[in-house]
XYZ file of C-alpha atoms in Angstrom:
166
model
C -82.702 72.187 68.278
C -81.564 69.317 66.273
C -78.915 66.592 67.709
C -76.152 67.314 65.122
C -76.352 70.882 66.031
C -76.035 70.307 69.731
C -73.053 68.125 69.111
C -71.200 69.856 66.634
C -72.188 73.682 66.804
C -72.145 74.546 63.147
C -75.796 74.861 62.056
C -76.534 77.994 59.771
C -72.615 77.979 59.150
C -72.006 77.331 55.117
C -69.016 75.251 56.003
C -71.554 72.735 57.948
C -73.623 72.651 54.950
C -70.821 71.733 53.310
C -70.232 69.028 55.378
C -73.528 68.018 55.543
C -73.701 67.860 51.504
C -70.770 65.335 51.416
C -72.126 63.007 54.017
C -75.527 62.810 52.400
C -73.906 62.168 48.787
C -71.508 59.496 50.135
C -73.815 57.871 52.576
C -77.557 58.490 51.653
C -78.790 56.162 48.776
C -81.863 58.350 48.809
C -79.565 61.542 47.500
C -80.111 62.335 44.156
C -76.460 62.509 43.866
C -76.005 59.332 45.741
C -75.150 57.385 42.214
C -72.366 59.482 41.410
C -70.705 59.338 45.192
C -71.305 56.918 47.428
C -72.738 54.516 44.814
C -69.295 54.465 43.255
C -67.671 53.868 45.942
C -66.836 57.253 47.225
C -67.083 57.712 51.222
C -65.958 60.278 53.945
C -63.156 59.291 56.095
C -63.368 57.980 59.932
C -61.967 61.589 60.905
C -64.736 63.697 59.584
C -67.667 61.525 59.419
C -68.867 62.371 62.934
C -66.820 64.999 63.724
C -67.539 68.722 62.282
C -65.050 70.517 64.050
C -62.433 68.113 62.907
C -63.227 68.727 59.197
C -63.731 72.771 60.276
C -60.298 72.736 61.312
C -58.787 70.866 58.315
C -61.002 72.841 56.041
C -59.471 76.736 57.512
C -55.877 75.418 57.462
C -56.297 74.250 54.148
C -57.137 77.699 52.640
C -61.621 77.498 52.898
C -62.943 81.246 52.969
C -66.600 81.728 53.886
C -67.134 83.906 50.681
C -68.683 81.176 48.417
C -65.742 81.568 45.907
C -64.339 78.050 46.715
C -65.758 74.664 46.980
C -64.255 71.380 47.911
C -62.890 69.251 45.589
C -61.615 65.964 45.438
C -58.084 65.728 43.721
C -58.540 62.002 42.550
C -62.294 61.481 41.339
C -62.174 58.310 42.573
C -60.763 59.169 45.676
C -62.755 59.409 49.014
C -63.733 62.587 51.156
C -60.239 62.714 53.073
C -57.797 65.390 53.917
C -55.098 64.220 51.559
C -57.376 64.115 48.854
C -59.548 67.091 49.086
C -58.824 71.104 48.490
C -60.451 74.002 47.839
C -60.709 75.371 44.461
C -62.204 78.039 42.072
C -65.268 77.286 39.828
C -62.702 76.807 36.842
C -60.540 74.244 38.121
C -63.509 72.465 39.688
C -65.114 72.149 36.444
C -62.138 71.112 34.815
C -61.821 68.164 37.462
C -65.168 66.275 37.062
C -65.453 62.781 36.120
C -66.918 63.398 32.930
C -64.650 65.772 31.375
C -63.068 64.650 27.915
C -59.153 64.121 28.639
C -57.168 63.961 25.194
C -53.962 63.452 25.124
C -51.697 64.814 22.617
C -47.924 65.013 22.053
C -47.572 63.278 25.447
C -49.969 65.649 27.243
C -53.028 64.948 28.837
C -55.758 67.714 29.732
C -59.402 68.396 29.479
C -61.108 69.243 26.332
C -61.587 72.929 27.573
C -57.652 73.329 28.568
C -57.232 72.411 24.936
C -59.448 74.889 24.089
C -58.252 77.388 25.865
C -54.204 76.596 24.669
C -54.808 76.070 20.783
C -57.227 79.045 20.429
C -59.941 75.971 18.843
C -63.602 76.718 20.056
C -64.069 74.203 22.650
C -67.589 72.783 20.478
C -65.049 72.422 17.127
C -62.850 70.096 19.653
C -65.868 68.204 20.507
C -67.255 67.828 17.622
C -63.970 66.287 16.143
C -63.298 64.356 19.159
C -66.950 62.553 18.860
C -66.771 61.798 15.390
C -63.598 59.687 15.821
C -61.081 62.210 14.837
C -57.203 61.456 15.999
C -55.432 63.853 17.983
C -53.930 65.162 15.219
C -57.106 65.659 13.285
C -58.796 66.919 16.441
C -56.282 69.972 16.708
C -55.302 70.434 13.173
C -55.902 74.670 12.387
C -57.047 75.559 8.989
C -55.454 78.893 7.914
C -58.927 81.317 7.272
C -57.087 83.219 4.887
C -56.347 80.515 2.616
C -59.475 78.545 2.969
C -61.281 78.347 -0.364
C -65.023 77.460 -0.297
C -67.195 76.098 -3.138
C -70.529 74.697 -2.885
C -71.377 71.632 -5.142
C -74.407 69.825 -5.542
C -74.610 66.168 -5.294
C -77.852 64.090 -5.378
C -79.543 67.250 -4.011
C -77.528 67.795 -1.428
C -75.306 70.769 -0.870
C -71.838 69.999 0.405
C -69.208 72.751 1.689
C -66.031 71.806 0.379
C -62.816 73.133 2.438
C -59.806 73.514 0.319
C -56.497 74.309 2.363
């Protein structure tokens, strides 16, 4: 029987594995995800560090369900694992709070590229392409009236170019 199991009594519980994973990400330089957590200065608060029962109590009081549908999320991606910066969220919310998301501000509103796609009806791939080729927010979100697009192919130096007319 492991020392941690005797100390915390959580071995075999999914929540115990979550707690161990958080600690590994933040404290173990040999962990494959350390660079994204501990390597960036993210740590786990003293209240939870060596106290699984305290983490478990917080988790249950804050919406944790042992059904695999929710994961722990840091509200501020640059903040630590601590009670006032963590929550239990579904996969979609978690995906929209990743540090590598593209955030676009348009008309005073900032949100992820995926959220903009859902809101505007423009495919995420289209928004991503426009963003990465350096379009302005106005150009990124420009919609084309599909009914009025005239497509013509013209040859220029043996290259075929598709011209869209609005």
